[in-house]
XYZ file of C-alpha atoms in Angstrom:
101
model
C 118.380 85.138 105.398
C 117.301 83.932 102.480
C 115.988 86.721 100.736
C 119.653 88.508 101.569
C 121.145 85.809 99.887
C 119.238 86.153 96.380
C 119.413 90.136 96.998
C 123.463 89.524 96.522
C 122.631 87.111 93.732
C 120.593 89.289 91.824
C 122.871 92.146 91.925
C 125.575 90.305 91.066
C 123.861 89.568 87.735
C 123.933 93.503 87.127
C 128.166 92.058 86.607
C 129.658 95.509 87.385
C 129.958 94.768 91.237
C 130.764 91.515 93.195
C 127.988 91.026 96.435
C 128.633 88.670 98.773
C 126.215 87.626 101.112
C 127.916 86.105 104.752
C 126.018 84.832 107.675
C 128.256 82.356 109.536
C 124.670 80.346 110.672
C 121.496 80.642 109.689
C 119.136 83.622 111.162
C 116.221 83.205 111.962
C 113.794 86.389 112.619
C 109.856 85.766 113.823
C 108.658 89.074 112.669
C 107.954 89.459 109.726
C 107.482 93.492 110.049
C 110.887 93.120 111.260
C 112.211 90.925 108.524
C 110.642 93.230 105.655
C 112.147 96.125 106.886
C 115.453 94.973 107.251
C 115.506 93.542 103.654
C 114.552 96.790 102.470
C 117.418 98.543 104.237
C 119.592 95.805 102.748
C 118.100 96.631 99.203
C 118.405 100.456 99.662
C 122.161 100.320 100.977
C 122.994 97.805 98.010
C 121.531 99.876 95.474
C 123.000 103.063 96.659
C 126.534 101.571 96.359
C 125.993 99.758 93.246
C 125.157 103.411 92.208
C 127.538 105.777 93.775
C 129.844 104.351 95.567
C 131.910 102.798 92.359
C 132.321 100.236 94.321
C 134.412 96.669 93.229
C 132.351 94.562 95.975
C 129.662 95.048 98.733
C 129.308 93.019 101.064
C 125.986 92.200 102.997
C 126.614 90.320 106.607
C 123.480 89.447 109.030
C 124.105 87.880 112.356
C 122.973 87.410 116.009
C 125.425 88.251 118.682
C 124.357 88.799 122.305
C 120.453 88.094 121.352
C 120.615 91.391 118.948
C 120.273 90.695 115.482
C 122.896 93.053 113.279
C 122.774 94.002 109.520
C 125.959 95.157 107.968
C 126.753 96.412 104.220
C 130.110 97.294 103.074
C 131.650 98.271 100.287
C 135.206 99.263 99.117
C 133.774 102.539 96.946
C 133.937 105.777 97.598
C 132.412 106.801 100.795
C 129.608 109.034 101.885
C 130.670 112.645 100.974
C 127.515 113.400 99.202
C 125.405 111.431 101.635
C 126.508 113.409 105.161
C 125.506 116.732 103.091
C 121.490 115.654 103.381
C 121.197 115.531 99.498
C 119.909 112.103 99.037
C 116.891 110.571 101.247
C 118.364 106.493 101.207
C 120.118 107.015 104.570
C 117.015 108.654 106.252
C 114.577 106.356 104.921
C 116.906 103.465 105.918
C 117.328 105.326 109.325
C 113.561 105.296 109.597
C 112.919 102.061 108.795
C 115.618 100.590 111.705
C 113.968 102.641 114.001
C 110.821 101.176 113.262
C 112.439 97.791 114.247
């Protein structure tokens, strides 16, 4: 949770893109396996939009619902075009990495 929350910060000191960080309470995960991995799927997604998505704001949500634990990052760029054609490896690695979890 907290480590989200300084991801957004520090990419919002890169001031082209605005990151928000939302979790409506505080999330608590005993793994830390789990923990690390999800961070770095938070990093990966975040960089790849600050980078190609031209994105004005990405948002980063974690939350529990139903006793699953859900990562979300959004942004208002571009899309995926060039990422559902298999050229770049972020979406497999991050892929990977939640199916470690």
């Amino acid at each position: 949770h907290n480590a989200l929350a300084a991801l957004a910060d520090r990419a919002n000191g890169l001031g082209r893109t605005r990151v928000e960080f939302k979790a409506a309470d505080p999330v608590e995960i005993a793994d830390p396996v789990a923990t690390s991995h999800l961070y770095r799927i938070a990093q990966e997604a975040v960089n790849n939009a600050l980078k190609h998505a031209r994105a004005a704001l990405i948002t980063v949500r974690l939350e529990r619902r139903d006793g699953k634990l859900r990562l979300e990052i959004a942004d208002d760029g571009t899309g995926l075009a060039e990422a559902s054609e298999g050229r770049g490896a972020g979406l497999g690695l991050m892929r990977h990495r939640a199916s470690l979890i």
